[in-house]
GROMACS .gro file of C-alpha atoms in nm:
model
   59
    1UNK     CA    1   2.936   1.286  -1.509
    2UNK     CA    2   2.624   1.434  -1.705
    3UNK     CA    3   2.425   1.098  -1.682
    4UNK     CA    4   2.511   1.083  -1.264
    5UNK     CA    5   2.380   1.433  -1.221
    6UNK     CA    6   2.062   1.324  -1.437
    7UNK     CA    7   2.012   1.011  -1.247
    8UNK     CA    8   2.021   1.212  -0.932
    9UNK     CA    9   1.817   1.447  -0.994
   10UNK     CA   10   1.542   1.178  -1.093
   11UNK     CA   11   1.553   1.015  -0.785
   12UNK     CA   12   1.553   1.349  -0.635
   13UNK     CA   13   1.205   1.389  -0.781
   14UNK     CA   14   1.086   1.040  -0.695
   15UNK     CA   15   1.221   1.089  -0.346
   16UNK     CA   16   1.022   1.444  -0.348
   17UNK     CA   17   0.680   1.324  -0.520
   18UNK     CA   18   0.722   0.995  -0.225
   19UNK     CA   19   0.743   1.228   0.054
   20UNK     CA   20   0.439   1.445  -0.029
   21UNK     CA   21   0.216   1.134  -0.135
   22UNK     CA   22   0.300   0.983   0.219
   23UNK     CA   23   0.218   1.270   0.378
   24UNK     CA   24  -0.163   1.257   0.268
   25UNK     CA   25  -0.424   1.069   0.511
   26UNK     CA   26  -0.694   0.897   0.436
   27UNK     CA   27  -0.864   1.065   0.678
   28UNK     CA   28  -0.873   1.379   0.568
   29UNK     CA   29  -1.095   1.274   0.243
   30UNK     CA   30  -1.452   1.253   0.255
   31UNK     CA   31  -1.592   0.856   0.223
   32UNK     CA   32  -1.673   0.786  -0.145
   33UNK     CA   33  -2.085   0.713  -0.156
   34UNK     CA   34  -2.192   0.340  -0.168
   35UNK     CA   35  -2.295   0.431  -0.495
   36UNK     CA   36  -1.950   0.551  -0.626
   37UNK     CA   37  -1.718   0.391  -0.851
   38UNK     CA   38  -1.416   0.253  -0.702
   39UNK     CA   39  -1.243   0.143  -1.036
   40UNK     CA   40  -1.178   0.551  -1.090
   41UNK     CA   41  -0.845   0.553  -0.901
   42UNK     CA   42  -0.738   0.246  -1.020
   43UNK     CA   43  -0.603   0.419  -1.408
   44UNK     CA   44  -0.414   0.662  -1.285
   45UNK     CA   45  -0.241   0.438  -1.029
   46UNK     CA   46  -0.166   0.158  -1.283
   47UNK     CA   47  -0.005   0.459  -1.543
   48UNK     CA   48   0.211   0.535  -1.228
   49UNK     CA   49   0.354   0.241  -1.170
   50UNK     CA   50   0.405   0.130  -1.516
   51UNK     CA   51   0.634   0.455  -1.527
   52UNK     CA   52   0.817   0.431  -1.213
   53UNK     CA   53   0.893   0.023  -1.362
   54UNK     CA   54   0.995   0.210  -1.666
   55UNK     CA   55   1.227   0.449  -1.508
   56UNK     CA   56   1.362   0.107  -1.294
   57UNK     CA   57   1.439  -0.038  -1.575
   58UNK     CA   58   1.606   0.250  -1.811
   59UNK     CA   59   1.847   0.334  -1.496
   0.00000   0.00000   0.00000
């Protein structure tokens, strides 16, 4: 019963941090420079989905 209420509560989150990341628009960022790097975004996004694969896989 303990490990149902955990595993809802998780997807709770994930349901929660999903519904506010969908909710952002591009458009409402400046455009990055010509001059930027575009590899800056690409750590954080790899960390994220190695979690939510590690999560996948643990439940």
């Amino acid at each position: 019963m303990e490990a149902m209420k955990r595993k809802q509560m998780i997807v709770m989150v994930v349901v929660a941090m999903l519904m506010t990341s969908s909710s952002v628009s591009g458009a409402d960022a400046p455009a990055p420079s010509p001059t930027s790097d575009a590899t800056t975004l690409f750590v954080p996004s790899a960390i994220a989905s190695l979690f939510a694969l590690f999560f996948g896989f643990l439940f």
